[in-house]
mmCIF file of C-alpha atoms in Angstrom:
data_model
loop_
_atom_site.group_PDB
_atom_site.id
_atom_site.type_symbol
_atom_site.label_atom_id
_atom_site.label_comp_id
_atom_site.label_asym_id
_atom_site.label_seq_id
_atom_site.Cartn_x
_atom_site.Cartn_y
_atom_site.Cartn_z
ATOM 1 C CA SER A 1 -15.297 16.763 11.796
ATOM 2 C CA GLN A 2 -13.130 15.020 14.337
ATOM 3 C CA GLN A 3 -13.625 15.621 17.978
ATOM 4 C CA GLY A 4 -10.324 14.623 19.470
ATOM 5 C CA GLU A 5 -7.030 16.377 19.417
ATOM 6 C CA GLU A 6 -3.805 14.622 20.182
ATOM 7 C CA ASP A 7 -0.376 15.821 21.033
ATOM 8 C CA PRO A 8 2.293 15.582 20.127
ATOM 9 C CA GLN A 9 1.556 14.982 16.471
ATOM 10 C CA ALA A 10 4.880 13.191 16.173
ATOM 11 C CA LEU A 11 7.221 11.670 18.724
ATOM 12 C CA SER A 12 10.645 10.113 18.245
ATOM 13 C CA ILE A 13 12.364 8.236 21.076
ATOM 14 C CA GLN A 14 15.056 5.640 21.666
ATOM 15 C CA GLU A 15 14.248 2.040 22.398
ATOM 16 C CA GLY A 16 13.783 1.532 26.124
ATOM 17 C CA GLU A 17 12.450 5.021 26.770
ATOM 18 C CA ASN A 18 8.876 5.773 27.724
ATOM 19 C CA ALA A 19 6.430 7.418 25.337
ATOM 20 C CA THR A 20 3.530 9.589 26.443
ATOM 21 C CA MET A 21 0.718 10.708 24.175
ATOM 22 C CA ASN A 22 -2.134 12.984 25.130
ATOM 23 C CA CYS A 23 -5.675 13.266 23.854
ATOM 24 C CA SER A 24 -8.348 15.881 24.455
ATOM 25 C CA TYR A 25 -12.005 15.689 23.531
ATOM 26 C CA LYS A 26 -14.983 18.004 23.574
ATOM 27 C CA THR A 27 -18.179 16.318 24.716
ATOM 28 C CA SER A 28 -19.155 13.959 27.514
ATOM 29 C CA ILE A 29 -18.208 10.378 26.852
ATOM 30 C CA ASN A 30 -19.196 6.841 27.732
ATOM 31 C CA ASN A 31 -15.703 5.504 27.183
ATOM 32 C CA LEU A 32 -12.385 6.326 25.561
ATOM 33 C CA GLN A 33 -10.330 3.846 23.570
ATOM 34 C CA TRP A 34 -6.818 3.819 22.207
ATOM 35 C CA TYR A 35 -5.933 2.195 18.893
ATOM 36 C CA ARG A 36 -2.646 1.547 17.103
ATOM 37 C CA GLN A 37 -2.211 1.641 13.345
ATOM 38 C CA ASN A 38 0.849 0.358 11.577
ATOM 39 C CA SER A 39 1.664 1.900 8.241
ATOM 40 C CA GLY A 40 -0.853 0.891 5.598
ATOM 41 C CA ARG A 41 -2.797 -1.406 7.880
ATOM 42 C CA GLY A 42 -5.986 -1.420 9.919
ATOM 43 C CA LEU A 43 -6.403 -0.276 13.481
ATOM 44 C CA VAL A 44 -5.745 -2.537 16.419
ATOM 45 C CA HIS A 45 -7.573 -1.973 19.691
ATOM 46 C CA LEU A 46 -5.216 -1.433 22.623
ATOM 47 C CA ILE A 47 -7.250 -0.496 25.660
ATOM 48 C CA LEU A 48 -10.636 0.880 26.714
ATOM 49 C CA ILE A 49 -11.254 3.062 29.747
ATOM 50 C CA ARG A 50 -14.761 3.880 30.909
ATOM 51 C CA SER A 51 -15.867 7.319 31.995
ATOM 52 C CA ASN A 52 -16.014 6.273 35.654
ATOM 53 C CA GLU A 53 -12.440 4.965 35.614
ATOM 54 C CA ARG A 54 -9.357 7.085 36.170
ATOM 55 C CA GLU A 55 -6.527 4.741 35.299
ATOM 56 C CA LYS A 56 -6.068 1.440 33.586
ATOM 57 C CA HIS A 57 -3.101 -0.808 32.853
ATOM 58 C CA SER A 58 -2.480 -3.445 30.226
ATOM 59 C CA GLY A 59 1.020 -4.851 29.963
ATOM 60 C CA ARG A 60 3.344 -1.961 29.112
ATOM 61 C CA LEU A 61 0.406 0.390 28.557
ATOM 62 C CA ARG A 62 -0.996 2.791 31.107
ATOM 63 C CA VAL A 63 -3.992 4.969 30.329
ATOM 64 C CA THR A 64 -5.354 7.776 32.433
ATOM 65 C CA LEU A 65 -8.630 9.630 32.036
ATOM 66 C CA ASP A 66 -9.567 13.006 33.487
ATOM 67 C CA THR A 67 -13.191 13.708 32.625
ATOM 68 C CA SER A 68 -13.102 17.117 34.309
ATOM 69 C CA LYS A 69 -10.405 18.204 31.860
ATOM 70 C CA LYS A 70 -11.767 16.050 29.038
ATOM 71 C CA SER A 71 -8.355 14.547 28.485
ATOM 72 C CA SER A 72 -6.570 11.224 28.452
ATOM 73 C CA SER A 73 -2.988 10.058 28.210
ATOM 74 C CA LEU A 74 -1.382 6.887 26.961
ATOM 75 C CA LEU A 75 1.958 5.865 28.378
ATOM 76 C CA ILE A 76 4.009 3.139 26.748
ATOM 77 C CA THR A 77 6.835 2.015 29.005
ATOM 78 C CA ALA A 78 10.112 0.449 27.918
ATOM 79 C CA SER A 79 9.359 1.100 24.266
ATOM 80 C CA ARG A 80 10.461 -1.251 21.507
ATOM 81 C CA ALA A 81 11.106 -0.692 17.821
ATOM 82 C CA ALA A 82 7.954 -2.706 17.143
ATOM 83 C CA ASP A 83 5.922 0.008 18.901
ATOM 84 C CA THR A 84 6.596 2.305 15.948
ATOM 85 C CA ALA A 85 3.122 3.171 14.662
ATOM 86 C CA SER A 86 0.405 5.800 14.766
ATOM 87 C CA TYR A 87 -1.722 5.929 17.902
ATOM 88 C CA PHE A 88 -5.276 7.218 17.982
ATOM 89 C CA CYS A 89 -7.640 7.957 20.796
ATOM 90 C CA ALA A 90 -11.321 7.422 20.086
ATOM 91 C CA THR A 91 -14.329 8.375 22.139
ATOM 92 C CA ARG A 92 -17.822 7.014 22.307
ATOM 93 C CA GLY A 93 -20.157 9.836 23.228
ATOM 94 C CA SER A 94 -22.475 9.362 26.167
ATOM 95 C CA SER A 95 -25.396 10.474 24.012
ATOM 96 C CA SER A 96 -24.552 8.065 21.216
ATOM 97 C CA ASN A 97 -26.863 5.097 20.813
ATOM 98 C CA THR A 98 -24.877 3.551 17.996
ATOM 99 C CA GLY A 99 -21.423 3.075 19.456
ATOM 100 C CA LYS A 100 -19.748 5.097 16.730
ATOM 101 C CA LEU A 101 -16.281 6.304 17.599
ATOM 102 C CA ILE A 102 -14.888 9.792 17.189
ATOM 103 C CA PHE A 103 -11.160 9.645 16.524
ATOM 104 C CA GLY A 104 -8.404 12.107 17.147
ATOM 105 C CA GLN A 105 -5.836 13.032 14.536
ATOM 106 C CA GLY A 106 -3.294 10.646 15.973
ATOM 107 C CA THR A 107 0.280 10.683 17.224
ATOM 108 C CA THR A 108 2.991 9.163 15.059
ATOM 109 C CA LEU A 109 5.510 7.380 17.240
ATOM 110 C CA GLN A 110 8.941 6.369 16.018
ATOM 111 C CA VAL A 111 11.049 4.171 18.275
ATOM 112 C CA LYS A 112 14.664 4.013 17.184
ATOM 113 C CA PRO A 113 16.569 0.799 17.884
ATOM 114 C CA GLY B 1 -11.049 -16.034 8.440
ATOM 115 C CA ALA B 2 -10.914 -14.909 12.022
ATOM 116 C CA GLY B 3 -10.814 -11.179 11.387
ATOM 117 C CA VAL B 4 -12.592 -8.526 9.366
ATOM 118 C CA SER B 5 -11.719 -8.696 5.702
ATOM 119 C CA GLN B 6 -12.139 -6.059 3.023
ATOM 120 C CA SER B 7 -11.858 -6.136 -0.717
ATOM 121 C CA PRO B 8 -10.368 -4.896 -2.835
ATOM 122 C CA ARG B 9 -7.368 -3.717 -0.849
ATOM 123 C CA TYR B 10 -6.571 -1.118 -3.475
ATOM 124 C CA LYS B 11 -8.830 0.537 -6.012
ATOM 125 C CA VAL B 12 -7.963 3.117 -8.631
ATOM 126 C CA ALA B 13 -10.906 4.815 -10.288
ATOM 127 C CA LYS B 14 -11.234 7.512 -12.876
ATOM 128 C CA ARG B 15 -13.245 10.513 -11.787
ATOM 129 C CA GLY B 16 -16.899 9.868 -12.470
ATOM 130 C CA GLN B 17 -16.715 6.099 -12.129
ATOM 131 C CA ASP B 18 -18.761 4.151 -9.604
ATOM 132 C CA VAL B 19 -16.995 1.911 -7.080
ATOM 133 C CA ALA B 20 -18.126 -0.773 -4.664
ATOM 134 C CA LEU B 21 -16.158 -1.707 -1.571
ATOM 135 C CA ARG B 22 -16.862 -4.910 0.305
ATOM 136 C CA CYS B 23 -16.592 -5.763 3.977
ATOM 137 C CA ASP B 24 -16.815 -9.203 5.554
ATOM 138 C CA PRO B 25 -17.216 -8.741 9.300
ATOM 139 C CA ILE B 26 -16.376 -11.254 11.970
ATOM 140 C CA SER B 27 -19.013 -13.965 11.997
ATOM 141 C CA GLY B 28 -21.746 -13.254 14.511
ATOM 142 C CA HIS B 29 -20.910 -9.591 14.970
ATOM 143 C CA VAL B 30 -24.085 -7.579 15.137
ATOM 144 C CA SER B 31 -22.620 -4.134 14.636
ATOM 145 C CA LEU B 32 -20.813 -2.930 11.531
ATOM 146 C CA PHE B 33 -19.245 0.464 10.979
ATOM 147 C CA TRP B 34 -17.710 2.224 7.988
ATOM 148 C CA TYR B 35 -15.085 4.918 8.452
ATOM 149 C CA GLN B 36 -13.185 7.116 6.015
ATOM 150 C CA GLN B 37 -9.548 7.943 6.727
ATOM 151 C CA ALA B 38 -7.854 10.698 4.769
ATOM 152 C CA LEU B 39 -4.075 10.730 4.530
ATOM 153 C CA GLY B 40 -2.495 11.764 7.806
ATOM 154 C CA GLN B 41 -5.820 11.978 9.629
ATOM 155 C CA GLY B 42 -7.803 9.840 12.008
ATOM 156 C CA PRO B 43 -10.772 7.808 10.770
ATOM 157 C CA GLU B 44 -14.095 9.586 10.429
ATOM 158 C CA PHE B 45 -17.393 7.823 10.934
ATOM 159 C CA LEU B 46 -19.544 7.243 7.881
ATOM 160 C CA THR B 47 -22.357 4.851 8.770
ATOM 161 C CA TYR B 48 -23.494 2.149 11.191
ATOM 162 C CA PHE B 49 -25.502 -1.053 10.838
ATOM 163 C CA GLN B 50 -27.085 -3.195 13.491
ATOM 164 C CA ASN B 51 -27.696 -6.459 11.704
ATOM 165 C CA GLU B 52 -29.306 -5.418 8.397
ATOM 166 C CA ALA B 53 -30.676 -2.126 9.680
ATOM 167 C CA GLN B 54 -28.772 1.041 8.875
ATOM 168 C CA LEU B 55 -29.308 2.984 12.077
ATOM 169 C CA ASP B 56 -26.969 5.890 11.492
ATOM 170 C CA LYS B 57 -25.805 7.332 8.214
ATOM 171 C CA SER B 58 -25.064 10.792 9.495
ATOM 172 C CA GLY B 59 -21.423 10.641 8.428
ATOM 173 C CA LEU B 60 -21.981 9.946 4.752
ATOM 174 C CA PRO B 61 -20.584 13.047 3.028
ATOM 175 C CA SER B 62 -23.061 13.181 0.156
ATOM 176 C CA ASP B 63 -25.848 11.301 -1.552
ATOM 177 C CA ARG B 64 -23.213 9.753 -3.799
ATOM 178 C CA PHE B 65 -22.339 7.463 -0.902
ATOM 179 C CA PHE B 66 -24.572 4.492 -0.237
ATOM 180 C CA ALA B 67 -24.104 1.496 2.053
ATOM 181 C CA GLU B 68 -26.035 -1.695 2.510
ATOM 182 C CA ARG B 69 -25.967 -4.880 4.537
ATOM 183 C CA PRO B 70 -28.947 -6.811 3.198
ATOM 184 C CA GLU B 71 -28.523 -10.054 5.122
ATOM 185 C CA GLY B 72 -26.924 -8.678 8.225
ATOM 186 C CA SER B 73 -23.435 -9.949 7.460
ATOM 187 C CA VAL B 74 -21.486 -8.712 4.413
ATOM 188 C CA SER B 75 -21.687 -4.997 3.743
ATOM 189 C CA THR B 76 -21.004 -2.962 0.635
ATOM 190 C CA LEU B 77 -20.119 0.711 0.474
ATOM 191 C CA LYS B 78 -20.868 2.194 -2.903
ATOM 192 C CA ILE B 79 -19.626 5.532 -4.154
ATOM 193 C CA GLN B 80 -21.212 6.890 -7.294
ATOM 194 C CA ARG B 81 -19.584 9.355 -9.673
ATOM 195 C CA THR B 82 -16.345 9.372 -7.720
ATOM 196 C CA GLN B 83 -14.470 12.620 -7.235
ATOM 197 C CA GLN B 84 -10.871 13.283 -6.294
ATOM 198 C CA GLU B 85 -11.813 14.250 -2.748
ATOM 199 C CA ASP B 86 -13.164 10.732 -2.264
ATOM 200 C CA SER B 87 -9.584 9.442 -2.303
ATOM 201 C CA ALA B 88 -8.993 7.912 1.116
ATOM 202 C CA VAL B 89 -8.747 4.638 2.971
ATOM 203 C CA TYR B 90 -12.158 3.172 3.761
ATOM 204 C CA LEU B 91 -12.173 1.125 6.922
ATOM 205 C CA CYS B 92 -14.790 -1.341 8.039
ATOM 206 C CA ALA B 93 -15.154 -2.429 11.647
ATOM 207 C CA SER B 94 -17.409 -4.850 13.428
ATOM 208 C CA SER B 95 -18.247 -5.488 17.044
ATOM 209 C CA LEU B 96 -20.119 -8.074 19.008
ATOM 210 C CA ALA B 97 -21.864 -5.727 21.389
ATOM 211 C CA GLY B 98 -24.339 -3.207 20.102
ATOM 212 C CA GLN B 99 -22.778 -0.206 21.712
ATOM 213 C CA GLY B 100 -19.510 0.988 23.026
ATOM 214 C CA GLY B 101 -17.437 -2.143 22.876
ATOM 215 C CA GLU B 102 -14.176 -2.831 21.170
ATOM 216 C CA GLN B 103 -14.359 -2.544 17.412
ATOM 217 C CA PHE B 104 -12.369 -4.884 15.205
ATOM 218 C CA PHE B 105 -11.072 -3.210 12.077
ATOM 219 C CA GLY B 106 -10.334 -4.593 8.668
ATOM 220 C CA PRO B 107 -7.200 -3.645 6.722
ATOM 221 C CA GLY B 108 -9.090 -1.060 4.693
ATOM 222 C CA THR B 109 -9.519 -0.316 1.024
ATOM 223 C CA ARG B 110 -7.305 2.444 -0.339
ATOM 224 C CA LEU B 111 -9.269 4.304 -2.991
ATOM 225 C CA THR B 112 -7.456 6.610 -5.382
ATOM 226 C CA VAL B 113 -9.545 8.705 -7.734
ATOM 227 C CA LEU B 114 -7.640 10.133 -10.678
#
């Protein structure tokens, strides 16, 4: 069973607006990662934040992590039509010695031109 | 190629048939993972290899699922006596580091069992 829960399940915005997606998880983690998946294609790694980090930036992406609340958020600023995709958070448990990832159910983002 | 490749990209099987799905990881990547992604869901872990050793197979849903990586590079996921609930996209990922690093995913194999 999947560990993470994401909200919203679906999000529709206009180009240029910001998009915020949230992720919650259940157990202690080593790191949390965000991935993007375009329709019918594989996942692309976006950003990784470690359990001792609170915020991280990469281009138009901003990720926050609150380990006390077991939650994370992904903010995409100045969205573009090309950002239309599904976004998944994935956690690597602190007790895991294999590096396997536990994914959330994902947020489907539609950016209208 | 530079990325993870999988074949076939699409597979249609009749219920009860055996299927074999192939993954070519990025050259030199020690770790290899298989995930199953049902429609509208996030990927779920199936199994993990470090080189040729299968260190974690806790996610395999039944003994009909079998994976191997005999030479520590190419991996094959085999599903015996396929059932309709096996219909999903099967994703392979590889990573350079043994634990916790970025995983590079292939495009997946979409399996449809009729």
